[in-house]
Short mmCIF file of C-alpha atoms and ligand atoms in Angstrom, two decimals:
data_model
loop_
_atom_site.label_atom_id
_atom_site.label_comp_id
_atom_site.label_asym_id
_atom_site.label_seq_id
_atom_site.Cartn_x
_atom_site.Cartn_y
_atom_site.Cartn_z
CA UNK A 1 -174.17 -14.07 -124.23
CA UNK A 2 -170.51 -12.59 -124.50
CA UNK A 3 -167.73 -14.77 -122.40
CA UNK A 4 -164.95 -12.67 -123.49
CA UNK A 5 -162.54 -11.88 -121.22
CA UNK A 6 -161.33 -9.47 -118.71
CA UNK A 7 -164.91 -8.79 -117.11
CA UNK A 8 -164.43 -8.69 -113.48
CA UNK A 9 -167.26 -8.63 -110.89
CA UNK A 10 -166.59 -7.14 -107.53
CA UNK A 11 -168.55 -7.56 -104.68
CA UNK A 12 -168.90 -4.97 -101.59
CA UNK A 13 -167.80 -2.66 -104.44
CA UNK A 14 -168.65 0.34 -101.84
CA UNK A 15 -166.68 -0.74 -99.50
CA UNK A 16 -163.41 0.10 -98.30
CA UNK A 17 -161.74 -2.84 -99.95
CA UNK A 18 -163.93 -3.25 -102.92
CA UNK A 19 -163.60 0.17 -103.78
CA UNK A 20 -159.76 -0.04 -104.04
CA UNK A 21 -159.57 -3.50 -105.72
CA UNK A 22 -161.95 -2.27 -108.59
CA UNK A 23 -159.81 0.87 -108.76
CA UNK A 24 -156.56 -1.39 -109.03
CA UNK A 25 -157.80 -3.92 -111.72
CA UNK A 26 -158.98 -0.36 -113.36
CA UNK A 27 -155.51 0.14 -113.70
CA UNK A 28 -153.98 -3.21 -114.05
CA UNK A 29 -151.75 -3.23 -117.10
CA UNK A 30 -152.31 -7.22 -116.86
CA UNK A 31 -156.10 -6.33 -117.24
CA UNK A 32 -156.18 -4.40 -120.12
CA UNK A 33 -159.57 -2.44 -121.44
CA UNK A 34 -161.33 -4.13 -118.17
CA UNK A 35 -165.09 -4.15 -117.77
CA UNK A 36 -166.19 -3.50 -114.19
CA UNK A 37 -169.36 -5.08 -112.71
CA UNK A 38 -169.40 -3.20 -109.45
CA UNK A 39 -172.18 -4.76 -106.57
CA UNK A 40 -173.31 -3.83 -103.03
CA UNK A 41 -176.23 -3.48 -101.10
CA UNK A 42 -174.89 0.60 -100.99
CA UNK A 43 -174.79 1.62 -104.91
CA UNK A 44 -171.47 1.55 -105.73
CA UNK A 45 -169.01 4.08 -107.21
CA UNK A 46 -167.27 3.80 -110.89
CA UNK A 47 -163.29 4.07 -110.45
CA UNK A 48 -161.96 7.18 -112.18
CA UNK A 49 -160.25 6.92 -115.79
CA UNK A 50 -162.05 3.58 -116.59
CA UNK A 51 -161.13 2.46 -119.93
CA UNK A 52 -163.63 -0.14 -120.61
CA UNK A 53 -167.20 -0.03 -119.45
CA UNK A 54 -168.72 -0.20 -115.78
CA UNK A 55 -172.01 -1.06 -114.39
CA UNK A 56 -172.58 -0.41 -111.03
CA UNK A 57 -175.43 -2.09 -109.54
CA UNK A 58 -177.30 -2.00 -105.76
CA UNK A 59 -177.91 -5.85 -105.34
CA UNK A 60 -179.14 -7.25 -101.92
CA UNK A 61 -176.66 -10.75 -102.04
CA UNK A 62 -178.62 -12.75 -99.97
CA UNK A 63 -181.65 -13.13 -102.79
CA UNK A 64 -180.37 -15.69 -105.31
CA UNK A 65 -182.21 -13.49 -107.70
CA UNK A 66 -180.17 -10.28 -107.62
CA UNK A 67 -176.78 -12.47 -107.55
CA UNK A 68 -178.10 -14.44 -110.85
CA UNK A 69 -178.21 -10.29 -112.15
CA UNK A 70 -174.82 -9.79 -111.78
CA UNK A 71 -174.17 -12.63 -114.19
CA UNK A 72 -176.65 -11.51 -116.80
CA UNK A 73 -175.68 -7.98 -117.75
CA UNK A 74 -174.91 -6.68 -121.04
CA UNK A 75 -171.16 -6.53 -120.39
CA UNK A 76 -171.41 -10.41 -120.55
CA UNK A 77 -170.32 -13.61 -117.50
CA UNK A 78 -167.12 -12.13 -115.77
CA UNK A 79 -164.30 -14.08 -116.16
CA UNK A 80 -163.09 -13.06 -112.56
CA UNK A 81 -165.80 -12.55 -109.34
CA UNK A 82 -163.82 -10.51 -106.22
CA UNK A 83 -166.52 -11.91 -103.65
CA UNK A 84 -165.58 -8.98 -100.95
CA UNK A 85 -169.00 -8.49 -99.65
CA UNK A 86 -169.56 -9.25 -96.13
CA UNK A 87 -170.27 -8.09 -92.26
CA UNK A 88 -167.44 -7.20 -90.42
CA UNK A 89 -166.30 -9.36 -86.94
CA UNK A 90 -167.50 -7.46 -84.30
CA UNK A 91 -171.02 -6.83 -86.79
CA UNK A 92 -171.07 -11.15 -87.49
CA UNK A 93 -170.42 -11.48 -83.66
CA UNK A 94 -173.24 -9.36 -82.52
CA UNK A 95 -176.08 -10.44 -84.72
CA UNK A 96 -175.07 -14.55 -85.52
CA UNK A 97 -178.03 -14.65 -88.14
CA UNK A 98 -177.44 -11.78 -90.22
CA UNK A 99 -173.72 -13.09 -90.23
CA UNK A 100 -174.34 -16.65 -91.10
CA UNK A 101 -176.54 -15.15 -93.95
CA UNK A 102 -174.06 -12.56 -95.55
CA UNK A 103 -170.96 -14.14 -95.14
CA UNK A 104 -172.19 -17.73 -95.88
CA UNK A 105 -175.35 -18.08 -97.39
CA UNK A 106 -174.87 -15.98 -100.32
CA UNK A 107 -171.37 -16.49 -100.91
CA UNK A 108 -172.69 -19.94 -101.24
CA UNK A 109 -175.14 -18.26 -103.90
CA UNK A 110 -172.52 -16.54 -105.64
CA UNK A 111 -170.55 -19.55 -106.01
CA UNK A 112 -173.61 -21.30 -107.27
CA UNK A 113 -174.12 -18.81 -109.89
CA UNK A 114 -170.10 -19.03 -110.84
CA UNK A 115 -170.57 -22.58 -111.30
CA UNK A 116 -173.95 -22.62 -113.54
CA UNK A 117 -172.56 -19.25 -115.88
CA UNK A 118 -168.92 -20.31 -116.19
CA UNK A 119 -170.13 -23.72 -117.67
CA UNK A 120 -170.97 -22.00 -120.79
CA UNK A 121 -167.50 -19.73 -120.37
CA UNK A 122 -164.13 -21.41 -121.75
CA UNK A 123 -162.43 -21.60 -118.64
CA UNK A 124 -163.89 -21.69 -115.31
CA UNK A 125 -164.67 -18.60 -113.43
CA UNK A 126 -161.66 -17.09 -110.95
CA UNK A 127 -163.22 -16.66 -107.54
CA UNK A 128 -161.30 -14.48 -105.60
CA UNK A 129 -161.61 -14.76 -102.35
CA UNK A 130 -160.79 -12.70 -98.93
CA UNK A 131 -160.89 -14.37 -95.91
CA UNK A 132 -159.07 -13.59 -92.69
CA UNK A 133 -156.56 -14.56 -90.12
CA UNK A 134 -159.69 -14.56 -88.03
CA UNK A 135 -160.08 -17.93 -88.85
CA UNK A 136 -157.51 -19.30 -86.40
CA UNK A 137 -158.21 -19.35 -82.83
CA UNK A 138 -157.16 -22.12 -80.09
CA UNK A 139 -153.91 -22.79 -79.33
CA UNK A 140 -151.38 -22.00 -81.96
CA UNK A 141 -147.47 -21.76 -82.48
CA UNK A 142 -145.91 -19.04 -82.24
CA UNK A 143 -145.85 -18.94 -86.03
CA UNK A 144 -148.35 -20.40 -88.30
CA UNK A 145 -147.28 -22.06 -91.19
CA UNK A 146 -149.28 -23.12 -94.02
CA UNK A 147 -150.20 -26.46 -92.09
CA UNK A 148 -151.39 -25.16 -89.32
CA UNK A 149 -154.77 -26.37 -88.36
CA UNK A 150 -157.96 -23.25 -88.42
CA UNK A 151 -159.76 -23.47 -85.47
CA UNK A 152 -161.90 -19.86 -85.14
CA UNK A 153 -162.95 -18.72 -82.14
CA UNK A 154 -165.81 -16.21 -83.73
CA UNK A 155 -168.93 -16.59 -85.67
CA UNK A 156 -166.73 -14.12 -88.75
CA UNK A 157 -163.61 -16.54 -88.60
CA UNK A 158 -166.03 -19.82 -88.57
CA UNK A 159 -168.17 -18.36 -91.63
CA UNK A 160 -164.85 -17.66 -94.00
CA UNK A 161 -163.35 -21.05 -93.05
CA UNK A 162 -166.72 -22.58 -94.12
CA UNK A 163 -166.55 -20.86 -97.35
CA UNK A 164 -162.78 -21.69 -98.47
CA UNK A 165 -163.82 -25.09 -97.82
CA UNK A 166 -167.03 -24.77 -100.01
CA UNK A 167 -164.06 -22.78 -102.73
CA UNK A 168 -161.87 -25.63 -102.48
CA UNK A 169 -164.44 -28.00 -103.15
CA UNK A 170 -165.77 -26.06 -106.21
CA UNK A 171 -162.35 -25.97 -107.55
CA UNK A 172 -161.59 -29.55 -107.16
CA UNK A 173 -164.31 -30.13 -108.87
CA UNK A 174 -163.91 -27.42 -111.59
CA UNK A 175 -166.74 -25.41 -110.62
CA UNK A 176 -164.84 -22.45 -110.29
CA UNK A 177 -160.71 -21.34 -110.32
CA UNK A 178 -160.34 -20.82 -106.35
CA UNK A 179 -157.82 -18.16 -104.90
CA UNK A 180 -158.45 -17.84 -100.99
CA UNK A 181 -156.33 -14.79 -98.94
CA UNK A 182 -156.45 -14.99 -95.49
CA UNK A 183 -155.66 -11.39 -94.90
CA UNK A 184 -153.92 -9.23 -92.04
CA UNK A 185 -156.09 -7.01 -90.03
CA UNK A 186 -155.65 -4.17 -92.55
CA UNK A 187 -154.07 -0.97 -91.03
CA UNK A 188 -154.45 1.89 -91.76
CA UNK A 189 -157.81 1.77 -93.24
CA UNK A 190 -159.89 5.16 -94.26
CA UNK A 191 -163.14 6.05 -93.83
CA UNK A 192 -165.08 5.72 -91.00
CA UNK A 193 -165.04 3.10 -88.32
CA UNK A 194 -166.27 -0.63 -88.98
CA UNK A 195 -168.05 -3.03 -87.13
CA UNK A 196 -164.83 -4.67 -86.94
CA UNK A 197 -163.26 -5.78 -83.66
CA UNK A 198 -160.00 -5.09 -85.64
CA UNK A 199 -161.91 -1.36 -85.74
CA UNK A 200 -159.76 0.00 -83.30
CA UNK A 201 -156.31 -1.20 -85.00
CA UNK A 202 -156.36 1.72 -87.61
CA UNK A 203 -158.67 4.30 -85.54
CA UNK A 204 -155.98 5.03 -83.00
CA UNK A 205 -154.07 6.30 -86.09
CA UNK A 206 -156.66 7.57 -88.22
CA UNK A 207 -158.93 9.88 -86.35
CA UNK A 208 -155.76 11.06 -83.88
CA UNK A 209 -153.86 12.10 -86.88
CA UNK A 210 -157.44 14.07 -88.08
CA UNK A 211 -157.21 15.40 -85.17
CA UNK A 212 -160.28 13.25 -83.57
CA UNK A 213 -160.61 12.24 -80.65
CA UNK A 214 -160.96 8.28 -80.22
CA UNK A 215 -161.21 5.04 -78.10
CA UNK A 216 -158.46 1.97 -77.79
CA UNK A 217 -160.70 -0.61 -76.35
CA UNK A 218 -157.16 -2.22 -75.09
CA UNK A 219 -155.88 -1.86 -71.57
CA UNK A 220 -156.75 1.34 -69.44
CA UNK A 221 -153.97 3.93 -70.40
CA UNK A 222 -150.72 4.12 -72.03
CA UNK A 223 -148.74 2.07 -69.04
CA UNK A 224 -151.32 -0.72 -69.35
CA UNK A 225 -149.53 -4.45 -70.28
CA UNK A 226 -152.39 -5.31 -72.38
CA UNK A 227 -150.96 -2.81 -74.66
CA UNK A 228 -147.98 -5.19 -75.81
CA UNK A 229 -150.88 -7.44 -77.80
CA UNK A 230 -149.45 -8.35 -80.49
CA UNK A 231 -151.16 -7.76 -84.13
CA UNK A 232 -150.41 -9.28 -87.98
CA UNK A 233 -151.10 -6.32 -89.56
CA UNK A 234 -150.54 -5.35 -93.55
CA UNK A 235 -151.69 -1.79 -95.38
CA UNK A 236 -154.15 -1.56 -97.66
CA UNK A 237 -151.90 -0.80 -100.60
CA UNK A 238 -149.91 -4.18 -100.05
CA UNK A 239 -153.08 -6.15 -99.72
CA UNK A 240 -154.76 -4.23 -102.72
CA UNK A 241 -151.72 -5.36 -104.58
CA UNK A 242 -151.85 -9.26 -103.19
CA UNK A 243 -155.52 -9.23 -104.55
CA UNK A 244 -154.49 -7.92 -108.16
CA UNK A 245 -151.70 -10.46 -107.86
CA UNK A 246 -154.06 -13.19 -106.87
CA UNK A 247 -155.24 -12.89 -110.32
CA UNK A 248 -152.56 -13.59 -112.43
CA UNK A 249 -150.97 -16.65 -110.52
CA UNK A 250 -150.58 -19.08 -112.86
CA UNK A 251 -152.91 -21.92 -111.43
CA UNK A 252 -149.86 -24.70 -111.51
CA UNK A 253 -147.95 -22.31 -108.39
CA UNK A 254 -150.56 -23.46 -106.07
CA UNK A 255 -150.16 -26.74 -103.71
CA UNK A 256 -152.54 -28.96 -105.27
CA UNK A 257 -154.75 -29.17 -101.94
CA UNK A 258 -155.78 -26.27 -101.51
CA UNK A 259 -156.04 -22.78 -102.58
CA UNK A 260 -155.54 -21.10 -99.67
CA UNK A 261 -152.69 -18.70 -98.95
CA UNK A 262 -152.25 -16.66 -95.95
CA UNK A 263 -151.45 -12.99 -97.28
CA UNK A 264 -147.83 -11.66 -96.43
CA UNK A 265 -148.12 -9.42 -93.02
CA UNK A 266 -145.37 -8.29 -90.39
CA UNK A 267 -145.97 -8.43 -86.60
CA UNK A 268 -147.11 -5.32 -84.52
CA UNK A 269 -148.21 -4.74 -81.25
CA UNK A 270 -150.57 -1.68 -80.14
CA UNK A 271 -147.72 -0.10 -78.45
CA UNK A 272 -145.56 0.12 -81.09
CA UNK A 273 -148.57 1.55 -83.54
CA UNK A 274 -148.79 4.23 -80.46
CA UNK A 275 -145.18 5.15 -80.60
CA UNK A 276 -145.18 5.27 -84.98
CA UNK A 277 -148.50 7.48 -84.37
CA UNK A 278 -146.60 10.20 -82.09
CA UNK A 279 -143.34 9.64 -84.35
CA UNK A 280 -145.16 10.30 -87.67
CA UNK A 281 -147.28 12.71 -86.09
CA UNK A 282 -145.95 14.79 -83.08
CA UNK A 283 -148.47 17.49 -82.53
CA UNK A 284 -152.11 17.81 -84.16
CA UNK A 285 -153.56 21.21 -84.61
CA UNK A 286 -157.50 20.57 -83.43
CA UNK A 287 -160.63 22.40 -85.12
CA UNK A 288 -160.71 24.82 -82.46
CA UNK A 289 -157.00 25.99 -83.12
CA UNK A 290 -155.34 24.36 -79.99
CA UNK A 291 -151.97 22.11 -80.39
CA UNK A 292 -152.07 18.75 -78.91
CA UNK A 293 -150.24 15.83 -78.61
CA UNK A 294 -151.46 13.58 -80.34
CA UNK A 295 -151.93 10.38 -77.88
CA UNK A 296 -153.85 12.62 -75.94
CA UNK A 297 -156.46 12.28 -78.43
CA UNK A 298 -156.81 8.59 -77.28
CA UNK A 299 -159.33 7.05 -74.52
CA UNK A 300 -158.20 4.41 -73.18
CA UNK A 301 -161.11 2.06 -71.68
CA UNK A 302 -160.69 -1.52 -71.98
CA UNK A 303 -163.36 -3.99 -73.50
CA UNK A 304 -162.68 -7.50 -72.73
CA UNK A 305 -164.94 -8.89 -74.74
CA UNK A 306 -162.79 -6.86 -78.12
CA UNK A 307 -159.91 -7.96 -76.42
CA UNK A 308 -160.45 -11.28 -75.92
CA UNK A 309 -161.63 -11.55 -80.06
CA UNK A 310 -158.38 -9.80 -81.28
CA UNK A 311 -155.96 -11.81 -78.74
CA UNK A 312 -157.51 -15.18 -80.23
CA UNK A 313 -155.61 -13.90 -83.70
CA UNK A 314 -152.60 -15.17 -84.30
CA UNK A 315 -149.94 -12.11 -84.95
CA UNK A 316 -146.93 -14.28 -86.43
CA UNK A 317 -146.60 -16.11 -89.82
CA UNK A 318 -144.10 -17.53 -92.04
CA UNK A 319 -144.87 -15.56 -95.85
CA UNK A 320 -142.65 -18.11 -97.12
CA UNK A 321 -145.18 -20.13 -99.55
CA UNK A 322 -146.65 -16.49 -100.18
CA UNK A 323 -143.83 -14.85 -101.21
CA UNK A 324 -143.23 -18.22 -103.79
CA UNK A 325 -146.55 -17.47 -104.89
CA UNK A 326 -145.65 -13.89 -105.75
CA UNK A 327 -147.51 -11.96 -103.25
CA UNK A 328 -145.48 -9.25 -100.85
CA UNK A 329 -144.92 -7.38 -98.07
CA UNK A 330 -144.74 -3.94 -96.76
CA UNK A 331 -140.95 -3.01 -96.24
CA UNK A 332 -140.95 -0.28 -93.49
CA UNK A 333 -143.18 -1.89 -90.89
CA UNK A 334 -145.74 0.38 -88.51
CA UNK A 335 -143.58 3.75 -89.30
CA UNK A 336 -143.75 3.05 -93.23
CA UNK A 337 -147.24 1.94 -92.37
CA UNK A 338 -148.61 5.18 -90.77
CA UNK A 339 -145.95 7.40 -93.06
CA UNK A 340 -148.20 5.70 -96.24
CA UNK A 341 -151.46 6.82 -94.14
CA UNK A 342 -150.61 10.57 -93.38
CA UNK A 343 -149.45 10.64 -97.51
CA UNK A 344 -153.05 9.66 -98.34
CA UNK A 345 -154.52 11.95 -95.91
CA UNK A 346 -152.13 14.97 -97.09
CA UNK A 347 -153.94 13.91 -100.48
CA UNK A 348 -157.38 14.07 -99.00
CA UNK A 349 -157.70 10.54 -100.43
CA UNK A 350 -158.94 8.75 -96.10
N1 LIG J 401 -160.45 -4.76 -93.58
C1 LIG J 401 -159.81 -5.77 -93.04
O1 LIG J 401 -158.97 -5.60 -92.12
C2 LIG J 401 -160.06 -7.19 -93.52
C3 LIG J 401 -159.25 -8.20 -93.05
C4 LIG J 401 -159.49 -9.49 -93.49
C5 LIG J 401 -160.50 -9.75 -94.40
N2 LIG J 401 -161.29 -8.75 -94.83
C6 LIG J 401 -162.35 -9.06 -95.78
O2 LIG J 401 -162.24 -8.23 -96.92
C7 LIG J 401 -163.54 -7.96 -97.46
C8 LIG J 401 -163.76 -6.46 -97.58
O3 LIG J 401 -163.58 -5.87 -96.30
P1 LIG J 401 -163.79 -4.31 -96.07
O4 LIG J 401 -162.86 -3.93 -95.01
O5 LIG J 401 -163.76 -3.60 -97.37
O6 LIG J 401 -165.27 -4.32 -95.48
P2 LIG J 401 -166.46 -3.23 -95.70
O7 LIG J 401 -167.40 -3.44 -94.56
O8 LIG J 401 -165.89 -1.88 -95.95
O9 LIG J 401 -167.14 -3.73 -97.05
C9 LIG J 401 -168.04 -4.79 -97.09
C10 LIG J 401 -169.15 -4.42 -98.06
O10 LIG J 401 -170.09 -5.51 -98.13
C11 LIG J 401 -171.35 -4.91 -98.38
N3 LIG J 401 -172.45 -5.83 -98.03
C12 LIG J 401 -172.81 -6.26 -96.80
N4 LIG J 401 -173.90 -7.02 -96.88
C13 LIG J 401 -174.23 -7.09 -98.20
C14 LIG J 401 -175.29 -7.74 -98.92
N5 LIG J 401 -176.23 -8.45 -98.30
N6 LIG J 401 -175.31 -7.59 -100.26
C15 LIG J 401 -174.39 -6.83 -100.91
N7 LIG J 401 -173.39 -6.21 -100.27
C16 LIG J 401 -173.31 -6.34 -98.94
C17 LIG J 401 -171.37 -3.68 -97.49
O11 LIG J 401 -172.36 -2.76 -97.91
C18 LIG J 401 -169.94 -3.17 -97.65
O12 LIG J 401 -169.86 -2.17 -98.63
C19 LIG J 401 -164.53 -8.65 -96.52
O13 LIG J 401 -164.86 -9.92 -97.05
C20 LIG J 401 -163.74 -8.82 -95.24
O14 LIG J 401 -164.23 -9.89 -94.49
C21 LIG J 401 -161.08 -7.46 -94.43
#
């Protein structure tokens, strides 16, 4: 079998991450003449303008057997796996076995099947990981630093520590080539609402500015305290971009203990995303014709429980070893953030 390079396998390829990361190594210039191996449980979509060839396949990756597949088609052993599959917080939260399955289990598998394939490949495989700030929990400084101990509070945070210490291990040992990015709650994220308890972060932009009505699980209207929580947010272009970076640091930039980096965020609180929402926005024109404003669009009806999950996140960090890593940041904070979101949804592109 073929172990040329620049074959990258992305998993959760039809989700809302996936789909963008296979887009961006698409058009990578560092990735020239790419072949895409695109998985998920939902059949995945091709990227447009693909240059090399793409296989899109609708793999259940919690059977050993349909992961082996994705390492045995004719494009050849990717040189590069995206493992992005997974079930969202709130979804890992509500059913613990499902979650311990997905977002354990079989990225155990996949890494498994990285280790046995890239033995006959000339370098080990890059695993590309994305794991989440949702692994801290517990008391924690006011900013977290690289040193900072993970102590999750959630079944989601406890099953992506468990895996970047299963990455780690694997690249220790040479297994695989290890790159772990504990991301920001993304904001603001299209499509339709996850089973996320970070759900809420970019729905009290998104469907508002459709002109949707929605729910902010946080505090009981727009006087409420609880609305000062503070978030560690990033968009999706900046973390799209971290994850093509990811790829090309050179392996010699990383501490040598592990390969986790926290992705580059900026500090947020629901308030202020309220205030960039009516600044960006002003008035929405509903379906029936009527001009609103566009918090009125918001519910306000507080769920502990979602509270409690997204106050255990930590919503400060210092991006230092990031930024030496190469990785950045968005530059104009929540406005710049929910500016970037309307521009995608003037382009019909949420
Ligand atoms: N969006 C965020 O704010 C955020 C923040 C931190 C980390 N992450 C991580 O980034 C990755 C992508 O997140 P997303 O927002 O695109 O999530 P998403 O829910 O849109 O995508 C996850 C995909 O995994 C697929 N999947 C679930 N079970 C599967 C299975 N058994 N076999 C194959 N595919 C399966 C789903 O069908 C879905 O398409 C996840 O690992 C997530 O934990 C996301």
């Amino acid at each position: 079998m073929s172990t040329s390079k620049n074959i990258v396998l992305v998993t959760g390829a039809a989700g809302f991450l996936g789909s963008l990361v296979a887009q961006a190594i698409q058009d990578d210039p560092q990735t020239p003449n790419v072949h895409l191996i695109l998985a998920d449980i939902v059949e995945p979509t091709a990227p447009s303008n693909t240059s090399g060839n793409v296989i899109t396949l609708k793999v259940d990756l919690t059977e050993q057997s349909d992961i082996e597949k994705l390492f045995e088609t004719k494009l050849g052993i990717p040189d590069t796996v995206y493992c992005m599959h997974g079930i969202m917080s709130r979804g890992s939260e509500d059913n613990f076995d499902l979650g311990l399955k997905v977002n354990i289990d079989s990225v155990r598998g996949l890494l498994q099947a990285a280790r046995k394939y890239g033995q006959s490949a000339e370098n080990s495989i890059k695993f590309i990981f994305t794991s989440s700030l949702a692994v801290y929990g517990g008391p924690l400084p006011d900013v977290v630093v690289p040193s900072t101990i993970a102590t999750p509070e959630g079944a989601y945070g406890m099953a992506k520590l468990c895996c970047e210490f299963f990455i780690n291990e694997y690249t220790r040992r040479g297994f695989v080539n290890g790159r772990i990015l504990r991301l920001p709650t993304i904001a603001v994220r299209g499509g339709a609402p996850a089973a996320a308890s970070s759900s809420f972060i970019s729905g009290i932009i998104r469907e508002p500015m459709k002109g949707l009505p929605t729910v902010c699980p946080i505090g009981n209207s727009l006087d409420s305290p609880e609305l000062d929580l503070a978030l560690w947010i990033s968009s999706p272009r900046t973390v799209v971009r971290n994850l093509v970076i990811a790829k090309h640091i050179p392996d010699n930039k990383f501490v040598t203990h592990t390969r986790v980096v926290c992705a580059p965020g900026f500090t947020t609180t629901v308030r202020e995303e309220l205030e960039a929402l009516r600044a960006v926005s002003g008035n929405v024109m509903l379906q029936s014709g009527k001009e609103v404003d566009v918090l009125e669009l918001i519910e306000f009806k507080d769920d502990p429980t979602n509270r409690r999950i997204v106050a255990s996140w930590p919503a400060r960090f210092d991006n230092s070893y990031a930024f030496d890593l190469g990785l950045v940041v968005d530059e104009g904070g929540m406005i710049g953030v929910v500016e970037e979101f309307k521009r995608e949804l003037e382009r019909g592109r949420t």
